[in-house]
């Protein structure tokens, strides 16, 4: 088991002795979690994200927006349907300064950066996508990536060529982008070298920002042969806008909402994962989009939250056990359900309380007991800064 | 036996500022509840009263991160809020981010000077990343920076830094790229340099309490807006904040969005006792030291708990005279109950009132049960700390709240001096009953015998 900072602390050593490779509840934030792809679970509202139509999915902070965005991305790559969907993760703060996103053109430049990121990562995880292209198409793609990618393409390719680790590429470009069955290191390194070599022949700066966007969409449709593109919008409340300024958030995404129906005709579907507070603004100020798009609120009940917790236990214990019940005294059963019942009905809240339960348990010897849950619940309520 | 870095054991009770105790803090530090969780990779805000050990905690978190065996340490930069003009808006965000990235570049440079092999043995892309980071974000005068390191560090390391600074960096991320993108690149570069991400330790927010309320709120909003741009994997923020800011921070930050875990520094009496005993042991050069070895009087612990409150600094401050007396004894041994009581009289907890002059504290102990007239009297004495007041003045101005002292019967507020004398004797008796540990031997509301005047002593 690899040493990580958390497994080396006193608590970490204990976790390790119990069979955990890492603390299943350490990370609250999907976008920050290298293991997230392992413990995503489905949700009824996923169908809204999956349909070939513009859609808005609303949830409060910690309500699973990013997790569902990542789930949708992976579903695109896992799907065996002949109707292939190419996912573009448009996590706003990583592609533009939010205060500068006042126009569609600004968004198109930023989306081009997001599309370039996902096309490159797709090629890295599925080398055949690139290697099966004709040389002119490869050069066309590389010249596009060179101008659109938000970081130096040469640098990124040199990482791939030297390390052969597509996970490292994800770390640099989008940590949440982890596809199943990555290529072996030699294949990934080989791809990196081929791309670096091709790059020497690729043309220079041929496209403006909005033109990059159109060219990348064309490439996805014509050369990679995906029938549609899902534009997964996220991070609207994650940038440096004034905290709580929902109108400012709306103003940032308004150009996208206006354009959604035009894009839909070209099989590009906006999937907006939005803070719950934004819904009234959409209803009042983006009436056409609100009326014409699919909409859903991502809501969670106790069984679903308990499933999230169990899934994390399963992944962190590398399949050794599927519930904290395995650590519990006979008096305690259905631990995840007990935790989910006590937390606010949001994944982040349930994970936070579960972490406290685990910390209380790890602070002493013996089985996990009902007292650990009570103590954790007290701490959970004390530490909360929620007004309720 | 523990070795002492000081010639005088009392030095361990000297400033009681963690910044002055770095060399030996690890030997006396008692981890507060939640320490293990705080030292994790998650961003946290730790709220604490003044003197509750926020700075000591920050320093220990840094040491703990560096000491964790078998794993890479994060690069740690420290940002002190300090007294400054009001911070607001995008200008603050830009300035703050640039400061943090400058600090990160400086720290990385120092790291490479001390461990050149981190650079020379790194993959080529990792080297490019390090060169880029230092060139891109180092705001300090590079020549002076190099000169300083040349004088302080190894020649080999300084030569490497000179070589890095002479290179032309590749533009890995455009300078206008969004901050989260830049920070992601910085963190990944640090990983490649053998570091596990970047920690920013934020302390000194107490200084912002001098701002007026609206300005403070705007400053905190600006600070936490800035932190939002660092919301990337591998970037961790540990904020030490005064407890009084708790509601403001929760209102100002959108903390529901920014993913901090909240802690409050609280100290049970047993932990504070342990903390005192560890420091005593170090001061006396012993492996352990029980409070019973300091004084035979079991009441000392109660006295510390009452007046020291629940803060480490409170306990240590009140312990200091006893340690002093213990050390100067000609014959080693615990202080007698009489000597302990005498010290308690000679070094009583200081009296202070809050800013609104509504609450009274003896040390950290909140005094309750003061009548309105006692409070008026005390307030008047407290506001005139440098002089004694006669009973007439105390009566008219303190007790009755008049803006003048009547001098003759023509003044409608005038009363017979004997009446005033009687009322004041009763009022002072009541005040002492409520305030003084021993009303017969007052240490706060002290009369000058035969002069009819009263002064407040042992005031903060």
Short mmCIF file of N, CA, C and O in Angstrom, two decimals, chain A residues 33-95:
data_model
loop_
_atom_site.label_atom_id
_atom_site.label_comp_id
_atom_site.label_asym_id
_atom_site.label_seq_id
_atom_site.Cartn_x
_atom_site.Cartn_y
_atom_site.Cartn_z
N UNK A 33 -11.13 14.99 -5.46
CA UNK A 33 -10.99 13.63 -4.95
C UNK A 33 -10.45 12.69 -6.02
O UNK A 33 -11.13 12.40 -7.00
N UNK A 34 -9.23 12.21 -5.84
CA UNK A 34 -8.66 11.34 -6.87
C UNK A 34 -9.36 9.99 -6.97
O UNK A 34 -9.19 9.27 -7.95
N UNK A 35 -10.13 9.63 -5.94
CA UNK A 35 -10.80 8.33 -5.95
C UNK A 35 -12.26 8.41 -6.40
O UNK A 35 -12.96 7.42 -6.40
N UNK A 36 -12.71 9.61 -6.75
CA UNK A 36 -14.13 9.83 -6.97
C UNK A 36 -14.72 8.87 -8.00
O UNK A 36 -15.83 8.36 -7.83
N UNK A 37 -13.95 8.60 -9.03
CA UNK A 37 -14.54 7.77 -10.08
C UNK A 37 -14.84 6.36 -9.56
O UNK A 37 -15.70 5.68 -10.10
N UNK A 38 -14.15 5.95 -8.51
CA UNK A 38 -14.39 4.62 -7.96
C UNK A 38 -15.68 4.51 -7.20
O UNK A 38 -16.26 3.43 -7.11
N UNK A 39 -16.13 5.59 -6.61
CA UNK A 39 -17.32 5.44 -5.79
C UNK A 39 -18.51 6.30 -6.19
O UNK A 39 -19.34 6.65 -5.38
N UNK A 40 -18.57 6.60 -7.47
CA UNK A 40 -19.77 7.27 -7.96
C UNK A 40 -20.93 6.29 -7.94
O UNK A 40 -20.78 5.11 -8.21
N UNK A 41 -22.08 6.80 -7.60
CA UNK A 41 -23.27 5.95 -7.68
C UNK A 41 -24.29 6.63 -8.58
O UNK A 41 -24.23 7.83 -8.81
N UNK A 42 -25.19 5.84 -9.06
CA UNK A 42 -26.22 6.39 -9.95
C UNK A 42 -27.25 7.20 -9.20
O UNK A 42 -27.29 7.21 -7.97
N UNK A 43 -28.04 7.94 -9.95
CA UNK A 43 -29.08 8.75 -9.34
C UNK A 43 -30.23 8.84 -10.33
O UNK A 43 -30.01 8.86 -11.54
N UNK A 44 -31.45 8.87 -9.81
CA UNK A 44 -32.63 8.92 -10.69
C UNK A 44 -32.54 10.07 -11.69
O UNK A 44 -33.03 9.97 -12.81
N UNK A 45 -31.93 11.16 -11.24
CA UNK A 45 -31.92 12.34 -12.10
C UNK A 45 -30.86 12.26 -13.20
O UNK A 45 -30.76 13.14 -14.03
N UNK A 46 -30.11 11.17 -13.18
CA UNK A 46 -29.08 11.02 -14.21
C UNK A 46 -29.69 11.05 -15.61
O UNK A 46 -29.08 11.56 -16.56
N UNK A 47 -30.91 10.52 -15.75
CA UNK A 47 -31.53 10.47 -17.08
C UNK A 47 -31.64 11.87 -17.68
O UNK A 47 -31.56 12.04 -18.89
N UNK A 48 -31.80 12.87 -16.82
CA UNK A 48 -31.90 14.25 -17.31
C UNK A 48 -30.56 14.69 -17.89
O UNK A 48 -30.51 15.40 -18.91
N UNK A 49 -29.51 14.25 -17.25
CA UNK A 49 -28.18 14.61 -17.76
C UNK A 49 -27.85 13.81 -19.02
O UNK A 49 -27.05 14.25 -19.83
N UNK A 50 -28.46 12.69 -19.16
CA UNK A 50 -28.07 11.77 -20.24
C UNK A 50 -28.85 12.01 -21.53
O UNK A 50 -28.36 11.73 -22.62
N UNK A 51 -30.06 12.54 -21.41
CA UNK A 51 -30.89 12.75 -22.60
C UNK A 51 -30.21 13.69 -23.60
O UNK A 51 -29.46 14.60 -23.20
N UNK A 52 -30.50 13.51 -24.86
CA UNK A 52 -29.95 14.42 -25.87
C UNK A 52 -30.86 15.64 -25.99
O UNK A 52 -31.62 15.79 -26.96
N UNK A 53 -30.80 16.46 -24.97
CA UNK A 53 -31.57 17.71 -24.92
C UNK A 53 -30.88 18.63 -23.91
O UNK A 53 -30.24 18.14 -22.97
N UNK A 54 -31.01 19.92 -24.09
CA UNK A 54 -30.45 20.81 -23.07
C UNK A 54 -31.10 20.55 -21.72
O UNK A 54 -32.28 20.20 -21.67
N UNK A 55 -30.32 20.71 -20.66
CA UNK A 55 -30.88 20.39 -19.35
C UNK A 55 -30.21 21.23 -18.27
O UNK A 55 -29.07 21.69 -18.43
N UNK A 56 -30.95 21.44 -17.20
CA UNK A 56 -30.39 22.10 -16.01
C UNK A 56 -30.67 21.21 -14.81
O UNK A 56 -31.81 20.79 -14.60
N UNK A 57 -29.63 20.92 -14.06
CA UNK A 57 -29.78 20.13 -12.84
C UNK A 57 -29.34 21.00 -11.67
O UNK A 57 -28.23 21.53 -11.67
N UNK A 58 -30.22 21.14 -10.71
CA UNK A 58 -29.97 22.05 -9.59
C UNK A 58 -29.69 21.28 -8.30
O UNK A 58 -30.34 20.26 -8.02
N UNK A 59 -28.77 21.79 -7.54
CA UNK A 59 -28.51 21.22 -6.21
C UNK A 59 -27.80 22.27 -5.36
O UNK A 59 -27.07 23.11 -5.91
N UNK A 60 -28.01 22.25 -4.07
CA UNK A 60 -27.28 23.18 -3.20
C UNK A 60 -25.81 22.78 -3.11
O UNK A 60 -25.44 21.68 -3.55
N UNK A 61 -24.95 23.65 -2.55
CA UNK A 61 -23.54 23.27 -2.37
C UNK A 61 -23.44 21.96 -1.60
O UNK A 61 -24.14 21.76 -0.61
N UNK A 62 -22.61 21.07 -2.09
CA UNK A 62 -22.47 19.77 -1.42
C UNK A 62 -23.55 18.80 -1.81
O UNK A 62 -23.66 17.71 -1.25
N UNK A 63 -24.35 19.17 -2.81
CA UNK A 63 -25.50 18.33 -3.19
C UNK A 63 -25.22 17.36 -4.30
O UNK A 63 -26.16 16.71 -4.77
N UNK A 64 -23.98 17.25 -4.75
CA UNK A 64 -23.64 16.22 -5.70
C UNK A 64 -23.63 16.65 -7.16
O UNK A 64 -23.67 15.79 -8.04
N UNK A 65 -23.55 17.94 -7.41
CA UNK A 65 -23.54 18.40 -8.81
C UNK A 65 -22.29 17.88 -9.53
O UNK A 65 -22.39 17.33 -10.62
N UNK A 66 -21.14 18.12 -8.90
CA UNK A 66 -19.90 17.72 -9.57
C UNK A 66 -19.81 16.21 -9.70
O UNK A 66 -19.36 15.70 -10.73
N UNK A 67 -20.26 15.50 -8.68
CA UNK A 67 -20.24 14.03 -8.76
C UNK A 67 -21.10 13.57 -9.93
O UNK A 67 -20.71 12.66 -10.68
N UNK A 68 -22.25 14.20 -10.12
CA UNK A 68 -23.10 13.77 -11.23
C UNK A 68 -22.49 14.18 -12.58
O UNK A 68 -22.61 13.46 -13.56
N UNK A 69 -21.82 15.31 -12.58
CA UNK A 69 -21.14 15.71 -13.82
C UNK A 69 -20.08 14.66 -14.19
O UNK A 69 -19.97 14.23 -15.34
N UNK A 70 -19.33 14.22 -13.20
CA UNK A 70 -18.28 13.23 -13.46
C UNK A 70 -18.91 11.89 -13.86
O UNK A 70 -18.42 11.19 -14.75
N UNK A 71 -20.02 11.57 -13.19
CA UNK A 71 -20.72 10.31 -13.51
C UNK A 71 -21.18 10.34 -14.97
O UNK A 71 -21.06 9.34 -15.70
N UNK A 72 -21.67 11.49 -15.40
CA UNK A 72 -22.15 11.62 -16.79
C UNK A 72 -20.99 11.47 -17.76
O UNK A 72 -21.10 10.79 -18.79
N UNK A 73 -19.87 12.11 -17.40
CA UNK A 73 -18.68 12.01 -18.27
C UNK A 73 -18.27 10.54 -18.44
O UNK A 73 -18.03 10.07 -19.56
N UNK A 74 -18.22 9.84 -17.35
CA UNK A 74 -17.81 8.43 -17.43
C UNK A 74 -18.83 7.59 -18.18
O UNK A 74 -18.47 6.66 -18.90
N UNK A 75 -20.11 7.94 -17.97
CA UNK A 75 -21.15 7.18 -18.67
C UNK A 75 -20.99 7.31 -20.18
O UNK A 75 -21.23 6.36 -20.92
N UNK A 76 -20.58 8.48 -20.62
CA UNK A 76 -20.37 8.68 -22.06
C UNK A 76 -19.34 7.69 -22.59
O UNK A 76 -19.47 7.17 -23.69
N UNK A 77 -18.30 7.46 -21.79
CA UNK A 77 -17.23 6.58 -22.26
C UNK A 77 -17.53 5.11 -22.01
O UNK A 77 -16.94 4.25 -22.67
N UNK A 78 -18.41 4.86 -21.05
CA UNK A 78 -18.74 3.45 -20.78
C UNK A 78 -19.88 2.95 -21.65
O UNK A 78 -20.07 1.75 -21.81
N UNK A 79 -20.65 3.88 -22.17
CA UNK A 79 -21.83 3.48 -22.93
C UNK A 79 -21.44 2.65 -24.15
O UNK A 79 -20.47 2.97 -24.84
N UNK A 80 -22.22 1.61 -24.39
CA UNK A 80 -21.97 0.79 -25.58
C UNK A 80 -22.95 1.12 -26.70
O UNK A 80 -23.03 0.42 -27.70
N UNK A 81 -23.70 2.19 -26.50
CA UNK A 81 -24.66 2.60 -27.51
C UNK A 81 -23.94 3.02 -28.79
O UNK A 81 -22.82 3.55 -28.74
N UNK A 82 -24.58 2.79 -29.91
CA UNK A 82 -23.97 3.22 -31.18
C UNK A 82 -24.05 4.74 -31.30
O UNK A 82 -23.28 5.35 -32.04
N UNK A 83 -24.99 5.32 -30.56
CA UNK A 83 -25.14 6.77 -30.60
C UNK A 83 -24.16 7.35 -29.57
O UNK A 83 -24.46 7.44 -28.38
N UNK A 84 -22.99 7.73 -30.03
CA UNK A 84 -21.93 8.08 -29.09
C UNK A 84 -21.99 9.56 -28.72
O UNK A 84 -22.20 10.43 -29.57
N UNK A 85 -21.77 9.80 -27.46
CA UNK A 85 -21.80 11.18 -26.95
C UNK A 85 -20.40 11.54 -26.45
O UNK A 85 -19.81 10.79 -25.67
N UNK A 86 -19.93 12.70 -26.88
CA UNK A 86 -18.61 13.14 -26.41
C UNK A 86 -18.81 14.17 -25.30
O UNK A 86 -19.44 15.20 -25.51
N UNK A 87 -18.26 13.89 -24.12
CA UNK A 87 -18.47 14.83 -23.01
C UNK A 87 -17.36 15.90 -22.95
O UNK A 87 -16.19 15.59 -23.09
N UNK A 88 -17.78 17.13 -22.76
CA UNK A 88 -16.81 18.21 -22.50
C UNK A 88 -17.12 18.77 -21.11
O UNK A 88 -18.22 19.27 -20.87
N UNK A 89 -16.17 18.65 -20.20
CA UNK A 89 -16.35 19.20 -18.85
C UNK A 89 -15.98 20.68 -18.86
O UNK A 89 -14.80 21.01 -18.96
N UNK A 90 -16.97 21.49 -18.73
CA UNK A 90 -16.72 22.95 -18.73
C UNK A 90 -16.83 23.45 -17.29
O UNK A 90 -17.84 23.99 -16.88
N UNK A 91 -15.76 23.21 -16.55
CA UNK A 91 -15.71 23.62 -15.15
C UNK A 91 -15.20 25.07 -15.14
O UNK A 91 -13.99 25.32 -15.22
N UNK A 92 -16.12 26.00 -15.04
CA UNK A 92 -15.85 27.40 -15.35
C UNK A 92 -14.55 27.98 -14.77
O UNK A 92 -13.76 28.56 -15.51
N UNK A 93 -14.31 27.87 -13.44
CA UNK A 93 -13.16 28.59 -12.89
C UNK A 93 -11.82 28.15 -13.48
O UNK A 93 -10.84 28.88 -13.38
N UNK A 94 -11.79 26.96 -14.07
CA UNK A 94 -10.52 26.47 -14.62
C UNK A 94 -10.26 26.96 -16.04
O UNK A 94 -9.18 26.79 -16.56
N UNK A 95 -11.28 27.54 -16.66
CA UNK A 95 -11.10 27.91 -18.06
C UNK A 95 -11.24 29.40 -18.33
O UNK A 95 -10.95 29.84 -19.44
#
